[in-house]
XYZ file of C-alpha atoms in Angstrom:
417
model
C 79.580 199.933 20.707
C 81.735 196.877 21.516
C 79.216 194.438 20.079
C 78.841 196.447 16.887
C 82.504 196.835 15.987
C 83.519 193.310 17.007
C 86.648 191.517 18.077
C 89.048 193.532 15.925
C 88.478 196.596 18.096
C 88.261 194.773 21.420
C 91.227 192.409 20.980
C 93.458 193.313 18.037
C 93.429 197.106 18.364
C 94.205 197.137 22.121
C 97.066 194.700 21.521
C 98.526 196.959 18.814
C 98.104 200.048 20.974
C 99.794 198.322 23.885
C 102.737 197.394 21.634
C 102.940 200.998 20.426
C 102.883 202.320 23.992
C 105.785 200.015 24.943
C 108.422 201.536 22.708
C 108.996 204.602 24.897
C 109.654 202.875 28.246
C 111.294 199.897 26.531
C 113.923 202.198 25.029
C 114.767 203.779 28.385
C 116.371 200.832 30.117
C 117.226 198.262 27.440
C 120.850 199.535 27.287
C 121.349 199.212 31.086
C 123.086 195.807 31.002
C 125.429 197.088 28.289
C 126.724 200.014 30.354
C 129.981 198.277 31.387
C 130.751 197.279 27.787
C 129.786 200.717 26.454
C 131.944 202.334 29.116
C 134.962 200.312 27.965
C 134.209 200.967 24.288
C 134.024 204.743 24.709
C 136.289 205.101 27.754
C 133.616 206.815 29.867
C 132.482 206.358 33.475
C 129.173 205.651 35.184
C 128.152 209.308 35.466
C 128.647 209.875 31.735
C 126.800 206.652 30.885
C 123.819 207.929 32.858
C 123.498 210.528 30.081
C 122.343 207.693 27.796
C 119.178 207.686 29.917
C 118.973 211.390 30.693
C 119.389 212.624 27.101
C 116.714 210.204 25.912
C 114.252 211.265 28.625
C 114.891 214.985 28.172
C 114.342 214.733 24.409
C 111.250 212.602 24.917
C 109.858 215.221 27.305
C 110.644 218.118 24.950
C 108.836 216.599 21.979
C 106.029 215.045 24.010
C 104.326 218.430 24.171
C 103.788 218.400 20.406
C 102.924 214.805 19.469
C 99.411 214.960 20.920
C 98.384 218.351 19.483
C 99.744 217.291 16.074
C 97.551 214.183 16.207
C 94.557 216.412 17.066
C 95.254 218.279 13.828
C 96.353 215.636 11.285
C 95.076 212.372 12.781
C 96.532 209.664 14.997
C 98.002 207.281 12.401
C 100.241 209.748 10.483
C 101.878 211.017 13.671
C 102.552 207.489 14.928
C 103.856 206.131 11.609
C 106.212 209.046 10.879
C 107.576 209.217 14.414
C 108.346 205.489 14.480
C 110.115 205.795 11.115
C 112.387 208.465 12.628
C 112.912 206.191 15.646
C 114.106 203.410 13.320
C 116.641 205.752 11.698
C 117.854 206.903 15.135
C 118.252 203.318 16.348
C 120.317 202.382 13.295
C 122.453 205.477 13.834
C 123.056 204.521 17.480
C 124.068 201.007 16.431
C 126.627 202.331 13.928
C 128.021 205.288 15.918
C 131.772 205.592 16.493
C 131.863 207.953 19.488
C 129.987 208.538 22.712
C 128.902 212.020 21.619
C 127.365 210.635 18.419
C 125.613 207.952 20.456
C 124.034 210.657 22.620
C 122.899 212.529 19.501
C 121.057 209.473 18.210
C 119.655 208.743 21.675
C 118.254 212.277 21.636
C 116.666 211.577 18.244
C 115.211 208.370 19.655
C 113.679 210.354 22.479
C 112.264 212.998 20.156
C 110.507 210.352 18.060
C 109.474 207.593 20.504
C 106.653 209.657 22.004
C 104.717 209.683 18.756
C 103.519 206.140 19.391
C 103.724 206.026 23.183
C 101.685 209.193 23.727
C 99.258 209.201 20.817
C 98.295 205.538 21.252
C 96.667 206.391 24.597
C 94.174 208.717 22.959
C 92.913 206.104 20.489
C 91.097 203.972 23.072
C 89.190 206.974 24.381
C 88.421 207.969 20.790
C 86.792 204.582 20.208
C 85.295 203.580 23.566
C 83.309 205.010 26.469
C 82.633 204.221 30.122
C 83.601 200.879 31.706
C 84.682 199.459 28.333
C 87.232 202.256 27.954
C 88.520 201.570 31.469
C 88.842 197.838 30.793
C 90.723 198.368 27.543
C 92.931 201.086 29.018
C 93.789 198.618 31.775
C 94.719 195.945 29.232
C 96.995 198.390 27.483
C 98.515 199.336 30.837
C 99.230 195.666 31.575
C 101.231 195.230 28.373
C 102.724 198.729 28.727
C 103.955 197.671 32.150
C 105.912 194.763 30.704
C 108.244 197.081 28.778
C 110.447 198.295 31.671
C 110.729 194.695 32.889
C 111.691 193.045 29.616
C 113.900 195.958 28.482
C 116.975 195.199 30.620
C 116.296 191.459 30.440
C 116.283 191.614 26.639
C 119.374 193.810 26.706
C 121.192 191.244 28.840
C 120.185 188.394 26.535
C 121.305 190.279 23.431
C 124.704 190.809 25.049
C 125.119 187.048 25.274
C 125.002 186.721 21.487
C 126.603 189.973 20.370
C 127.871 193.411 21.369
C 125.982 196.375 22.788
C 125.257 197.511 19.208
C 122.851 194.621 18.808
C 120.520 196.273 21.335
C 119.928 199.204 18.982
C 119.585 196.907 15.972
C 116.842 195.100 17.871
C 115.110 198.421 18.613
C 115.223 199.335 14.918
C 113.669 195.982 14.001
C 110.932 196.500 16.583
C 110.216 199.903 15.041
C 109.784 198.420 11.558
C 107.268 195.893 12.909
C 105.299 198.673 14.622
C 105.160 200.742 11.428
C 103.638 197.777 9.606
C 101.048 197.316 12.349
C 100.040 200.990 12.190
C 99.825 201.127 8.406
C 98.136 197.775 7.812
C 95.944 197.106 10.842
C 95.276 200.201 12.943
C 92.196 202.293 12.049
C 92.209 206.091 12.140
C 90.231 207.044 15.257
C 90.291 210.827 14.792
C 88.400 211.676 11.566
C 88.828 214.946 9.698
C 85.627 216.528 11.028
C 86.944 216.348 14.606
C 90.363 217.802 13.894
C 91.636 221.219 14.911
C 93.510 223.620 12.606
C 97.173 222.813 12.056
C 99.058 225.966 13.045
C 101.414 226.988 15.824
C 98.991 229.343 17.563
C 96.268 226.683 17.684
C 98.674 224.095 19.096
C 99.888 226.508 21.774
C 96.361 227.640 22.602
C 95.279 224.044 23.118
C 98.174 223.394 25.475
C 97.487 226.593 27.409
C 93.777 225.776 27.722
C 94.609 222.381 29.148
C 97.420 223.589 31.395
C 95.414 226.373 33.046
C 92.694 223.935 34.142
C 92.994 223.291 37.877
C 91.845 219.683 37.518
C 94.674 219.023 35.065
C 97.257 220.435 37.463
C 96.007 218.289 40.322
C 95.518 215.056 38.379
C 98.506 215.504 36.056
C 100.927 216.076 38.898
C 99.352 213.332 41.001
C 99.958 210.822 38.188
C 103.519 212.095 37.682
C 104.441 211.914 41.366
C 102.849 208.526 42.001
C 104.612 206.984 39.018
C 107.736 209.026 39.780
C 108.282 206.957 42.917
C 108.387 203.834 40.767
C 110.468 205.462 38.039
C 113.079 206.344 40.644
C 113.952 202.636 40.684
C 113.565 202.267 36.901
C 115.748 205.231 36.019
C 118.201 204.342 38.787
C 118.192 200.592 38.134
C 121.846 200.534 37.132
C 122.705 202.021 40.543
C 120.109 200.204 42.659
C 120.644 196.716 41.210
C 124.442 196.830 40.926
C 125.576 199.188 43.703
C 122.839 198.725 46.322
C 121.906 195.076 45.791
C 125.328 193.951 44.554
C 123.907 192.098 41.529
C 125.260 191.606 37.989
C 124.295 192.548 34.436
C 121.863 189.631 34.092
C 120.140 190.293 37.426
C 117.978 193.306 36.594
C 114.986 190.965 36.465
C 115.191 190.638 40.255
C 113.960 194.234 40.491
C 111.848 194.536 37.380
C 109.904 191.273 37.447
C 108.271 191.771 40.880
C 107.828 195.513 40.385
C 106.289 195.355 36.928
C 104.433 192.144 37.799
C 102.672 194.003 40.602
C 101.863 196.901 38.283
C 100.301 194.463 35.826
C 98.231 192.886 38.609
C 97.052 196.356 39.616
C 96.053 197.148 36.035
C 94.192 193.835 35.824
C 92.327 194.664 39.044
C 91.476 198.079 37.590
C 89.956 196.434 34.528
C 87.986 193.944 36.633
C 86.635 196.780 38.778
C 85.276 198.723 35.761
C 81.555 199.276 36.207
C 81.619 197.701 39.687
C 83.571 200.212 41.747
C 83.404 203.955 41.202
C 86.438 205.535 39.561
C 86.999 207.780 42.559
C 86.993 204.921 45.069
C 89.301 202.895 42.844
C 91.856 205.687 42.558
C 91.727 206.286 46.317
C 92.432 202.593 46.894
C 95.388 202.698 44.518
C 96.841 205.830 46.123
C 96.581 204.275 49.584
C 98.265 201.083 48.366
C 101.137 203.076 46.836
C 101.589 205.105 50.025
C 101.632 201.935 52.119
C 104.335 200.602 49.802
C 106.363 203.759 50.330
C 106.144 203.389 54.121
C 107.091 199.702 53.998
C 110.018 200.529 51.726
C 111.435 202.986 54.274
C 110.927 200.568 57.155
C 112.747 197.767 55.308
C 115.547 200.115 54.205
C 116.152 201.051 57.843
C 116.843 197.411 58.781
C 119.754 195.041 58.053
C 117.607 193.591 55.233
C 117.842 196.820 53.203
C 119.937 195.191 50.454
C 118.590 191.666 50.805
C 116.223 190.130 48.277
C 113.261 189.854 48.158
C 112.796 192.344 51.028
C 114.568 195.183 49.222
C 111.917 195.268 46.464
C 108.748 194.729 48.536
C 108.072 198.449 49.017
C 108.506 199.501 45.394
C 106.452 196.506 44.245
C 103.520 197.709 46.370
C 103.984 201.204 44.942
C 103.764 199.644 41.482
C 100.605 197.755 42.492
C 98.995 201.051 43.499
C 100.096 202.662 40.233
C 98.549 199.848 38.241
C 95.218 200.429 39.984
C 95.199 204.216 39.598
C 96.951 204.939 36.295
C 94.340 203.810 33.708
C 91.461 205.464 35.565
C 93.250 208.761 36.161
C 94.268 208.857 32.496
C 90.608 208.546 31.486
C 89.628 211.261 33.982
C 92.073 213.613 32.287
C 90.958 212.706 28.772
C 87.288 213.227 29.635
C 88.010 216.793 30.747
C 88.905 217.807 27.181
C 87.114 215.574 24.645
C 88.250 217.752 21.712
C 91.832 218.110 22.955
C 92.713 214.567 23.968
C 96.051 214.670 22.206
C 97.003 217.894 23.987
C 95.935 216.429 27.354
C 98.079 213.311 26.977
C 101.014 215.332 25.654
C 100.997 217.825 28.504
C 100.520 215.131 31.153
C 103.382 213.157 29.617
C 105.559 216.268 29.548
C 105.002 216.874 33.267
C 105.833 213.252 34.107
C 108.846 213.093 31.810
C 110.385 216.312 33.110
C 110.042 214.952 36.630
C 111.581 211.639 35.527
C 114.459 213.374 33.749
C 115.221 215.410 36.875
C 115.105 212.186 38.864
C 117.572 210.459 36.536
C 120.054 213.326 36.232
C 119.920 214.889 39.716
C 118.174 212.691 42.260
C 119.629 209.243 41.492
C 123.294 210.411 41.613
C 122.574 212.278 44.871
C 121.302 209.102 46.526
C 124.828 207.684 46.350
C 123.704 204.074 46.221
C 121.748 204.238 49.479
C 118.746 201.899 49.913
C 117.295 204.270 52.517
C 117.779 207.219 50.152
C 115.843 205.449 47.396
C 113.035 204.449 49.776
C 112.695 207.852 51.454
C 112.563 209.683 48.127
C 109.898 207.271 46.881
C 107.801 207.818 50.026
C 107.940 211.604 49.608
C 106.853 211.260 45.986
C 103.847 208.984 46.636
C 102.861 211.086 49.649
C 102.771 214.230 47.509
C 100.750 212.409 44.845
C 98.213 211.217 47.387
C 97.846 214.730 48.802
C 97.113 216.085 45.321
C 94.463 213.402 44.797
C 92.876 214.276 48.158
C 92.874 217.941 47.128
C 91.192 217.064 43.845
C 88.471 215.110 45.667
C 87.892 218.020 48.050
C 87.510 220.458 45.135
C 85.051 218.107 43.406
C 82.997 217.791 46.611
C 82.906 221.557 46.985
C 81.877 222.125 43.378
C 79.195 219.443 43.682
C 77.807 221.100 46.824
C 77.755 224.508 45.111
C 75.914 223.078 42.090
C 73.381 221.376 44.355
C 72.729 224.587 46.278
C 72.278 226.506 43.023
C 69.811 223.914 41.754
C 67.767 224.168 44.967
C 67.675 227.975 44.814
C 66.533 228.148 41.180
C 62.824 227.363 41.748
C 62.627 229.912 44.560
C 64.165 232.636 42.421
C 61.699 231.876 39.622
C 58.781 232.421 42.020
């Protein structure tokens, strides 16, 4: 298929999809460097400022359930274009707001709309490609997707050098306009009318229920959420970890994000290189083991006098990110292949599970850690350990089902006699 459709689909389309997938994570942490200035502007403290993250994530999670099923019904492009347009309006509103409450309202609207591109863009590659080619392109998207959390706070810090915190939201609005143009002018519709499902509430809910009741979805969906959750603990808690634990300033978020996201990008690159050479199952197992090793190393470092010293303080989470980069694209494809006619619903429900976990992390777990390096590391180890156990359970169920199918196939000729 790659040879027939040419470079536009193998180079341009993945680049556009990667840019679309960035807007969700990019919008999470771009305001981090502006927290001190926003706190002074609205006379609020650190705990209240954390709501800027929590409200966004909670809204993103709430709406994420519906973006995918809507794209199954009306097509991928309309959902992405309309949702980004709403995101642009929300960003402008946040830039012009006059109170902290109004800011939170527009952050909620940002969260409700950002998933339209972030979630739906993942289904397009699987719509267009199969097998190793799909894995390679999903890995390329994951590489660029991984840049977003790293450049978010860096870009926020740079924008603060030339203007106020409001400029961060103006920049997000501008980014949204560019993405709308890319969707409308360059992105093909990958979900034609003949493949679409009826657009009604009962059909949307039925699709979500069908996906959610599948045991494989529960194992893989939660494994993905928990493995990435260990990394998100540091992303969502960056304002605490970088400033309170490491003692760094508003321009120093790169010291966490560059190595962490750099390792995730390397992992995604390795995943793409392994496509067609190493089985998907072996690749995921390797990634899970790498992430778990990172969790263990993180705890060991946090228990020493080097707990808040760079670069040692970020070695563990960087290895967790490396493991995530290896596993994430492949596990996403495993989920999508389970429901070829409900890919939007699959991505939406998987995103919802991950986002709810991330929102809980941001609002409950991070404040409870009280700026402790050992608390961050121990929580991350528990999360990756649980994810690896779920993956091991999934492999055991697959082995059992394979053995049952083999036994049934061997008995069939005898029964016919």
